[in-house]
mmCIF file with all atom_site columns, C-alpha atoms in Angstrom:
data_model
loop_
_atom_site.group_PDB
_atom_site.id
_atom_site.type_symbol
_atom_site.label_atom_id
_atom_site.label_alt_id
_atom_site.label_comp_id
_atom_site.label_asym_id
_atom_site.label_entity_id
_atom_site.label_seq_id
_atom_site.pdbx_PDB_ins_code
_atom_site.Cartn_x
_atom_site.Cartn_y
_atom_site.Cartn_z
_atom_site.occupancy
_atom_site.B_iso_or_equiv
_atom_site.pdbx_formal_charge
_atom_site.auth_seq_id
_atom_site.auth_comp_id
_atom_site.auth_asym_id
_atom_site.auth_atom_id
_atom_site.pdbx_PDB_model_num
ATOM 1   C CA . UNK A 1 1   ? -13.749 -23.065 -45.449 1.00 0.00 ? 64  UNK A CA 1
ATOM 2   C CA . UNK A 1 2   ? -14.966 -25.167 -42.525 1.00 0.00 ? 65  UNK A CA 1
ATOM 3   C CA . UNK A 1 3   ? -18.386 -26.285 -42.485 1.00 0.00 ? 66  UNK A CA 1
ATOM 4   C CA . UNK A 1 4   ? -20.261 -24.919 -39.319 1.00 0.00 ? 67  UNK A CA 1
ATOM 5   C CA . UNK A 1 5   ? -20.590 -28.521 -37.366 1.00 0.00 ? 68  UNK A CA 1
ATOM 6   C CA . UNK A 1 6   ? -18.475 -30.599 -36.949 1.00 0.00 ? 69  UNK A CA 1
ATOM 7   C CA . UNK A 1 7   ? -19.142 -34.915 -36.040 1.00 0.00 ? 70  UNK A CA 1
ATOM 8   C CA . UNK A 1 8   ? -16.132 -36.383 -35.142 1.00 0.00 ? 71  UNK A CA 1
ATOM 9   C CA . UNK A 1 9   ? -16.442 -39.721 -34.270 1.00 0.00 ? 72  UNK A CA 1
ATOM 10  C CA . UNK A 1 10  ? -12.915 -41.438 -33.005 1.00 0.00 ? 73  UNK A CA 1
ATOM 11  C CA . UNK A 1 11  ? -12.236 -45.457 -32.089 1.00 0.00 ? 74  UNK A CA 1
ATOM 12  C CA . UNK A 1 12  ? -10.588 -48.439 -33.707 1.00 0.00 ? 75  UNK A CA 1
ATOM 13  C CA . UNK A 1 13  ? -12.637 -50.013 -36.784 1.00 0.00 ? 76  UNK A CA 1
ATOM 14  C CA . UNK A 1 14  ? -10.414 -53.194 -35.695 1.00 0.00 ? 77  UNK A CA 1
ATOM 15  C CA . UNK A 1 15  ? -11.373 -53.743 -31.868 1.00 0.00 ? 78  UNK A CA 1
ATOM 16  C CA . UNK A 1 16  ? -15.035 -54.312 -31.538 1.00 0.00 ? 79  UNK A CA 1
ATOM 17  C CA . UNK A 1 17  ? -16.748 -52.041 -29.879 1.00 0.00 ? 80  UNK A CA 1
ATOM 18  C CA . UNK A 1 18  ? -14.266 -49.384 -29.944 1.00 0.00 ? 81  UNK A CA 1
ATOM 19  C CA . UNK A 1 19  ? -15.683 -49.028 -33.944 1.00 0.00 ? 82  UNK A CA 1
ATOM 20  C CA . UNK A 1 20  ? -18.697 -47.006 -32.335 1.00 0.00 ? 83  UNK A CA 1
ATOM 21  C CA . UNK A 1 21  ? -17.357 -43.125 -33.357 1.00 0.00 ? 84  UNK A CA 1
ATOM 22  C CA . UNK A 1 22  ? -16.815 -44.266 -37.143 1.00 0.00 ? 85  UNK A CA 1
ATOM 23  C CA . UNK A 1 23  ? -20.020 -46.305 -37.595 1.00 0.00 ? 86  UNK A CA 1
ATOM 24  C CA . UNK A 1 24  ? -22.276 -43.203 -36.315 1.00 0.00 ? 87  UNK A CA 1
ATOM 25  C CA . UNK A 1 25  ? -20.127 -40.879 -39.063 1.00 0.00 ? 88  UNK A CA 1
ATOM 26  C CA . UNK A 1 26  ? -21.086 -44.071 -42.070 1.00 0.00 ? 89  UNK A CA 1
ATOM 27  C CA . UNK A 1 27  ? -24.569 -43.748 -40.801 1.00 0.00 ? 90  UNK A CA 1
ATOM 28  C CA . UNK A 1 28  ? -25.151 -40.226 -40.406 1.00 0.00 ? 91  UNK A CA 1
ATOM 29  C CA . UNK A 1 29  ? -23.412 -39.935 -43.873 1.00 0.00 ? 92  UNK A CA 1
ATOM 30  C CA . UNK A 1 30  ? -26.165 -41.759 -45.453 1.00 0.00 ? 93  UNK A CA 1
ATOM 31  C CA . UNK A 1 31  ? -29.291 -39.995 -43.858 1.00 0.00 ? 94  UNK A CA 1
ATOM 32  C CA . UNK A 1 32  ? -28.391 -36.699 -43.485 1.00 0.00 ? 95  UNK A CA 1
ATOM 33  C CA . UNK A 1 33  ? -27.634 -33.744 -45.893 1.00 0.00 ? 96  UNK A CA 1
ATOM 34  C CA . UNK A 1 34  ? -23.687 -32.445 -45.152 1.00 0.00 ? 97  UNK A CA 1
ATOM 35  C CA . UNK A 1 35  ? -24.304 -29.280 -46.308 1.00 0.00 ? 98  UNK A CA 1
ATOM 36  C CA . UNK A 1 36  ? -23.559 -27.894 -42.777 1.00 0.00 ? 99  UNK A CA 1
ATOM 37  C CA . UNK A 1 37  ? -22.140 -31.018 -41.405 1.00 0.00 ? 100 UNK A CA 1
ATOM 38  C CA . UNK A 1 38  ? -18.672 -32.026 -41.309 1.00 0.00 ? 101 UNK A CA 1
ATOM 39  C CA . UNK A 1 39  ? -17.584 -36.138 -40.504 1.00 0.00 ? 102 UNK A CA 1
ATOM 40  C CA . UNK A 1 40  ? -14.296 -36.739 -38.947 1.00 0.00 ? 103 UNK A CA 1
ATOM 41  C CA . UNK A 1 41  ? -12.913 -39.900 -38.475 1.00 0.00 ? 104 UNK A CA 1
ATOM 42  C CA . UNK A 1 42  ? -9.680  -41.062 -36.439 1.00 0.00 ? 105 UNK A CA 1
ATOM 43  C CA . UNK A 1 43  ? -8.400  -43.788 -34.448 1.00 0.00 ? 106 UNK A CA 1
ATOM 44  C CA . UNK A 1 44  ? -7.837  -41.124 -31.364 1.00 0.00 ? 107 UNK A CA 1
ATOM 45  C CA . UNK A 1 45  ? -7.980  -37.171 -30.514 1.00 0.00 ? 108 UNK A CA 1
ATOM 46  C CA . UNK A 1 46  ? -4.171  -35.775 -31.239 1.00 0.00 ? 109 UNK A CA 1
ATOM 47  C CA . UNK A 1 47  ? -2.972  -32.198 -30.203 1.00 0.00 ? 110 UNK A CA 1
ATOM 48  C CA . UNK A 1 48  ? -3.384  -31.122 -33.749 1.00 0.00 ? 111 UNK A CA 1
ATOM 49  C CA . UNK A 1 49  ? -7.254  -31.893 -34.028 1.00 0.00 ? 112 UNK A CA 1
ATOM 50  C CA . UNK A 1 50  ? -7.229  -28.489 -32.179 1.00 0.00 ? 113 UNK A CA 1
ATOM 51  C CA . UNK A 1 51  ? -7.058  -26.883 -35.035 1.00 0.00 ? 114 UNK A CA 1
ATOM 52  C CA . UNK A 1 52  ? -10.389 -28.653 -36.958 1.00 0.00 ? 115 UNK A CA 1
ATOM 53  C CA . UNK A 1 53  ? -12.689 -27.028 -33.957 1.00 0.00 ? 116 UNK A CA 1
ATOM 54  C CA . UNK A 1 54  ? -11.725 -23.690 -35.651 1.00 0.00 ? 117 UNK A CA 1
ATOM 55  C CA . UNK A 1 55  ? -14.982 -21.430 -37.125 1.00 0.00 ? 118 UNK A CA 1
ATOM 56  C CA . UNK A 1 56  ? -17.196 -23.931 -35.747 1.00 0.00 ? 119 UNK A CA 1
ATOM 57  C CA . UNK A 1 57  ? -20.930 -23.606 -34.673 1.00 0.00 ? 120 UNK A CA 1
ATOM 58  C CA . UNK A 1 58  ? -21.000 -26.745 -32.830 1.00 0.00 ? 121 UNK A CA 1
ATOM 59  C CA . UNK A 1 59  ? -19.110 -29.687 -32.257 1.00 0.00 ? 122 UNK A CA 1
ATOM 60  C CA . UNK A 1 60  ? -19.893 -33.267 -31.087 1.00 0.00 ? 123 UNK A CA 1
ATOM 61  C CA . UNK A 1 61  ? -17.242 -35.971 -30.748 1.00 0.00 ? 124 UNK A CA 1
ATOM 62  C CA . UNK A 1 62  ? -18.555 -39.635 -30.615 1.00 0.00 ? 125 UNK A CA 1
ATOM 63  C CA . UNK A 1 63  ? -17.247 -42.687 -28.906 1.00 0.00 ? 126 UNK A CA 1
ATOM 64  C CA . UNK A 1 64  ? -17.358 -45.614 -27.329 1.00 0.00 ? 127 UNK A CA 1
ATOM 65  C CA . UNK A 1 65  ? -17.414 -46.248 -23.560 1.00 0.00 ? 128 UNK A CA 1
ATOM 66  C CA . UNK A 1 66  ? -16.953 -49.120 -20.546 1.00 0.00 ? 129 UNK A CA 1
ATOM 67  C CA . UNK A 1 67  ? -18.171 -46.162 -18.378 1.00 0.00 ? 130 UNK A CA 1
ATOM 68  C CA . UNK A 1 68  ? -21.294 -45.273 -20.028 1.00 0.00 ? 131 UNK A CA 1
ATOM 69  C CA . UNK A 1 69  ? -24.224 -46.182 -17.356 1.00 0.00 ? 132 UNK A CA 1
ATOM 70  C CA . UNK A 1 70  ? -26.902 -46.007 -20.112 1.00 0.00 ? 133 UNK A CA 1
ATOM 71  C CA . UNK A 1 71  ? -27.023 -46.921 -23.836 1.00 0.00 ? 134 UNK A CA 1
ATOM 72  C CA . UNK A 1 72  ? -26.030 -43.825 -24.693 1.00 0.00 ? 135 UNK A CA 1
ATOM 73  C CA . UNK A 1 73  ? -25.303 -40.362 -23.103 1.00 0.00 ? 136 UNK A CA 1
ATOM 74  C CA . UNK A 1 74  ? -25.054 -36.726 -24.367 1.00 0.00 ? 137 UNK A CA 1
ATOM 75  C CA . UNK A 1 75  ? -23.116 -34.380 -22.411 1.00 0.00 ? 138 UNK A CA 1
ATOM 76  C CA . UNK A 1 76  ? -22.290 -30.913 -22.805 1.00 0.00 ? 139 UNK A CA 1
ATOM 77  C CA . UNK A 1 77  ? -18.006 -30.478 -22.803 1.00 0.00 ? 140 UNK A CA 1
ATOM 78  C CA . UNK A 1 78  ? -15.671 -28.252 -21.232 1.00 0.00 ? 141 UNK A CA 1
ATOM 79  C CA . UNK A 1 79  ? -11.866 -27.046 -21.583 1.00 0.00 ? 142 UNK A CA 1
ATOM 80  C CA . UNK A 1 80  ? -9.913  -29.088 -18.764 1.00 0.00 ? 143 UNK A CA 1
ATOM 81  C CA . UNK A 1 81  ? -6.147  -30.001 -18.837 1.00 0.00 ? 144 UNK A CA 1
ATOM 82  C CA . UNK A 1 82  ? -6.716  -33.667 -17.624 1.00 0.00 ? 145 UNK A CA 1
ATOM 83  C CA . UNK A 1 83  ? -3.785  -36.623 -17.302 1.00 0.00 ? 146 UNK A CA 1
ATOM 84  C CA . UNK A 1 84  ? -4.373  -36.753 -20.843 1.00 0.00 ? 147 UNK A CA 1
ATOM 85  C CA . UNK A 1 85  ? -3.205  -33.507 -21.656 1.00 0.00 ? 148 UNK A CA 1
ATOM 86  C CA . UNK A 1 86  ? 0.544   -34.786 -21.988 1.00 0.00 ? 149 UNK A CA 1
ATOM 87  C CA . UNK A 1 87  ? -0.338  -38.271 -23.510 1.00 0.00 ? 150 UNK A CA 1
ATOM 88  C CA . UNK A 1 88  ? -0.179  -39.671 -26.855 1.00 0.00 ? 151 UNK A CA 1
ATOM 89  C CA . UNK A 1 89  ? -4.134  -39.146 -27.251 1.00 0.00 ? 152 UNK A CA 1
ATOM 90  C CA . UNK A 1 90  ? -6.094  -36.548 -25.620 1.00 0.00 ? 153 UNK A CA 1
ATOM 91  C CA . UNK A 1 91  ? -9.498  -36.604 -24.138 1.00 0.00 ? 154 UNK A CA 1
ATOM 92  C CA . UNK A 1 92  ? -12.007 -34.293 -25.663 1.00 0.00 ? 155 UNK A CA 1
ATOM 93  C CA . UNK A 1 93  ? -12.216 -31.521 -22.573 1.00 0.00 ? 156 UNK A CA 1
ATOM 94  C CA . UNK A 1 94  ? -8.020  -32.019 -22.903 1.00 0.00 ? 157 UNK A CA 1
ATOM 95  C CA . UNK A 1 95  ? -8.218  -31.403 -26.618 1.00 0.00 ? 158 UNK A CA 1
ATOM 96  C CA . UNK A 1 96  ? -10.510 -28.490 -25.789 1.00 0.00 ? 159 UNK A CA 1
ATOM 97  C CA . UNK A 1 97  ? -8.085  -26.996 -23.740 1.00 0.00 ? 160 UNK A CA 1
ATOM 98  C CA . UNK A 1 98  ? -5.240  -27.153 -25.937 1.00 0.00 ? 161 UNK A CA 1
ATOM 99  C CA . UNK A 1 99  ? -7.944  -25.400 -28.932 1.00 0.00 ? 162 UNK A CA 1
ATOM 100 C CA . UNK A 1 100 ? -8.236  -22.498 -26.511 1.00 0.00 ? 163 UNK A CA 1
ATOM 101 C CA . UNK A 1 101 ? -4.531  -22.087 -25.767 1.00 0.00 ? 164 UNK A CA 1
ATOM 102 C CA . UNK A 1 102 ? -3.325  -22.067 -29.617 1.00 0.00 ? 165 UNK A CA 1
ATOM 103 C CA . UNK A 1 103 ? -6.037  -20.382 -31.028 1.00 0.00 ? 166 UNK A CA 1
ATOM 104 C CA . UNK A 1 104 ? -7.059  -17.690 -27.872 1.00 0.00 ? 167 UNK A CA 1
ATOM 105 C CA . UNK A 1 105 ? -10.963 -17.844 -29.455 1.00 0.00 ? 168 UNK A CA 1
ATOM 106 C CA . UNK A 1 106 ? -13.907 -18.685 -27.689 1.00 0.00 ? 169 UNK A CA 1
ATOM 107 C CA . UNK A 1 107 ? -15.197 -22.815 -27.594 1.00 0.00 ? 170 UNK A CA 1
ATOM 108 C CA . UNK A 1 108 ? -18.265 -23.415 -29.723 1.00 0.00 ? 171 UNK A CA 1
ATOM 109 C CA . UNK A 1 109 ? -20.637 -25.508 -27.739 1.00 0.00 ? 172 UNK A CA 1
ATOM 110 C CA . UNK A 1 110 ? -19.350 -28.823 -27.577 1.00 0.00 ? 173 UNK A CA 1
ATOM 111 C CA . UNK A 1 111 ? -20.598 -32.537 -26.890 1.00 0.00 ? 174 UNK A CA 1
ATOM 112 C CA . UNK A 1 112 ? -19.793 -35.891 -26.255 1.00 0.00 ? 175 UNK A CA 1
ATOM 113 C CA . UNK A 1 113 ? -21.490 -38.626 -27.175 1.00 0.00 ? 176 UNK A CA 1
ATOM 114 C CA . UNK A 1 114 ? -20.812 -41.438 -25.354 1.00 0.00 ? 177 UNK A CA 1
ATOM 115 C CA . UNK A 1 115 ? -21.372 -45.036 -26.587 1.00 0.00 ? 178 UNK A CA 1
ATOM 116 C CA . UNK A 1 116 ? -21.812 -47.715 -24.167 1.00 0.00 ? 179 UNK A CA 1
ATOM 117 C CA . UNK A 1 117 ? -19.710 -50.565 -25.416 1.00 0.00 ? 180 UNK A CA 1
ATOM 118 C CA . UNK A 1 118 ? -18.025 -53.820 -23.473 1.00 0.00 ? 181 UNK A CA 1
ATOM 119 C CA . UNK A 1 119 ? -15.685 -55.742 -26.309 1.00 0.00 ? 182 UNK A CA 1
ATOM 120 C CA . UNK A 1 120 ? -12.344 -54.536 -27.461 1.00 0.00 ? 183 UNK A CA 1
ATOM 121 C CA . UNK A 1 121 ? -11.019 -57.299 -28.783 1.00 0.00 ? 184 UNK A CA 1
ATOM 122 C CA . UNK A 1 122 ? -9.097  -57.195 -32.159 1.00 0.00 ? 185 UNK A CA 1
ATOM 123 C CA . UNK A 1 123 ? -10.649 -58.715 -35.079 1.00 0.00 ? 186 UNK A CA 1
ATOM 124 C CA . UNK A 1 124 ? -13.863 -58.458 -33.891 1.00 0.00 ? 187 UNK A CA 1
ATOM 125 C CA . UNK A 1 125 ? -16.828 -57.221 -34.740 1.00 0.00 ? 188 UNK A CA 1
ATOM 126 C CA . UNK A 1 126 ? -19.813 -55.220 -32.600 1.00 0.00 ? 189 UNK A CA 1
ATOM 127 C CA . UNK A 1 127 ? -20.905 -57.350 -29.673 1.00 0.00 ? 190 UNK A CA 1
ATOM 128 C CA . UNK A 1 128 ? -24.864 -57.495 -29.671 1.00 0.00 ? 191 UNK A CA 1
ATOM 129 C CA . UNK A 1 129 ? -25.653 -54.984 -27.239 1.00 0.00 ? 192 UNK A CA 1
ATOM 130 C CA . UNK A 1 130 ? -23.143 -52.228 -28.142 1.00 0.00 ? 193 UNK A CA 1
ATOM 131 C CA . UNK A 1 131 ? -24.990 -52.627 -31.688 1.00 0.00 ? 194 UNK A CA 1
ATOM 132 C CA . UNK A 1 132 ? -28.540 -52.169 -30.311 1.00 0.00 ? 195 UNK A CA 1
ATOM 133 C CA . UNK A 1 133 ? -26.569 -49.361 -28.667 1.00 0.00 ? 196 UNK A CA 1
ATOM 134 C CA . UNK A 1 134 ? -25.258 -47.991 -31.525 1.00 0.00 ? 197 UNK A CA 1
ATOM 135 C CA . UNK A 1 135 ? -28.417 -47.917 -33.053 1.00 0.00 ? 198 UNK A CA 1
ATOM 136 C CA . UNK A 1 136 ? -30.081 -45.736 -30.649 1.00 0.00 ? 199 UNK A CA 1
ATOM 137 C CA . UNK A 1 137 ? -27.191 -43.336 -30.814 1.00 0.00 ? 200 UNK A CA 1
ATOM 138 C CA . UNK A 1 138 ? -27.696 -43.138 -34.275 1.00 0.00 ? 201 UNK A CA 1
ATOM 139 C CA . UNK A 1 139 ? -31.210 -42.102 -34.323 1.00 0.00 ? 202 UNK A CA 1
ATOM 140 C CA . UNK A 1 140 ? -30.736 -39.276 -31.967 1.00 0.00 ? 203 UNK A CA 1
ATOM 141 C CA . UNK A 1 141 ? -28.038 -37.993 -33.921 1.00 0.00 ? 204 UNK A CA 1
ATOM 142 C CA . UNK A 1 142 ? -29.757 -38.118 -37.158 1.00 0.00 ? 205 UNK A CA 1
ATOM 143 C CA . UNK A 1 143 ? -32.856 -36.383 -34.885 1.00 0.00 ? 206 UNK A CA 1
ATOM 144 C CA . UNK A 1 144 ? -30.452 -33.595 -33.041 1.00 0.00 ? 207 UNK A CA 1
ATOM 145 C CA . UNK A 1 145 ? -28.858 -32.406 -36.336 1.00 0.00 ? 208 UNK A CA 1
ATOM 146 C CA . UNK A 1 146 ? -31.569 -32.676 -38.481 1.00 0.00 ? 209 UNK A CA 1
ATOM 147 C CA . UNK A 1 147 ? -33.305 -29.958 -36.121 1.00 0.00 ? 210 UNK A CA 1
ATOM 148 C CA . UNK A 1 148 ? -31.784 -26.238 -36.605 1.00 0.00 ? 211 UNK A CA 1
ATOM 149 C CA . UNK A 1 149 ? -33.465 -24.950 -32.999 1.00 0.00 ? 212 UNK A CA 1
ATOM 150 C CA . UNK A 1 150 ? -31.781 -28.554 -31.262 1.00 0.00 ? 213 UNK A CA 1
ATOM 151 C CA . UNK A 1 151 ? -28.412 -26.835 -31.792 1.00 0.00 ? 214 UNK A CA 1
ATOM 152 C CA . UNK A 1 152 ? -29.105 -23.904 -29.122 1.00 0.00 ? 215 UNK A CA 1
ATOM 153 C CA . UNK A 1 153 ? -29.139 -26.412 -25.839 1.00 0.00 ? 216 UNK A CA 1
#
């Protein structure tokens, strides 16, 4: 049985800054209890991630961004068939889109957190500010979910 949130936190461990989604799912792994909380971890959102958004209560996905005007931004998600929608990897409103096609059910509410990050490059590690970054991401994560009443936004 699914657990009723799901964290999934998506990027390349290999490229830098694009590490972001994992290293929030390592940290919130050590300081928060999972009894409610599922961490998923992937290089990118596929068609049949669809399916892991089923009997959810809430879902946030978590990654890293050259967009990002801030350190770090919340933002409530919709359904929308993007460019992405056809593409090797989906964006999370794409993968949203294809969950409510397959499985005709209602979206829990959904987030993205966005990480801003600037260095891709393989075989590197965090650059300095998408670390400080990363660190204030984590804290309001570990604060959001640790709440029961922060769920209901």
């Amino acid at each position: 049985m699914s657990k009723p949130v799901l964290v999934f936190g998506y990027g390349n461990p290999s490229r830098g800054d694009d590490a972001v989604g994992p290293l929030v799912l390592d940290y919130l792994a050590e300081h928060l209890d999972l009894t409610r909380i599922e961490l998923l971890s992937d290089f990118q959102l596929q068609i049949e991630h669809a399916l892991d958004l089923q009997n959810r209560e809430l879902v946030v996905f978590v990654d890293a961004s050259v967009d990002c005007p801030n350190r770090f931004a919340f933002t409530p998600l919709t359904a929308a068939q993007d460019q992405s929608y056809s593409s090797h990897a989906l964006s999370p409103a794409a993968l949203l889109q294809v969950y409510q096609t397959i499985c005709k059910q209602p979206l829990p509410p959904c987030f993205l957190l966005s990480i801003q990050a600037e260095a891709f490059e393989l075989g590197t590690g965090l650059s300095e500010r998408c670390a400080d970054n990363l660190e204030q991401a984590c804290r309001y994560m570990e604060q959001f979910l640790s709440q029961p009443n922060s769920r209901v936004i």
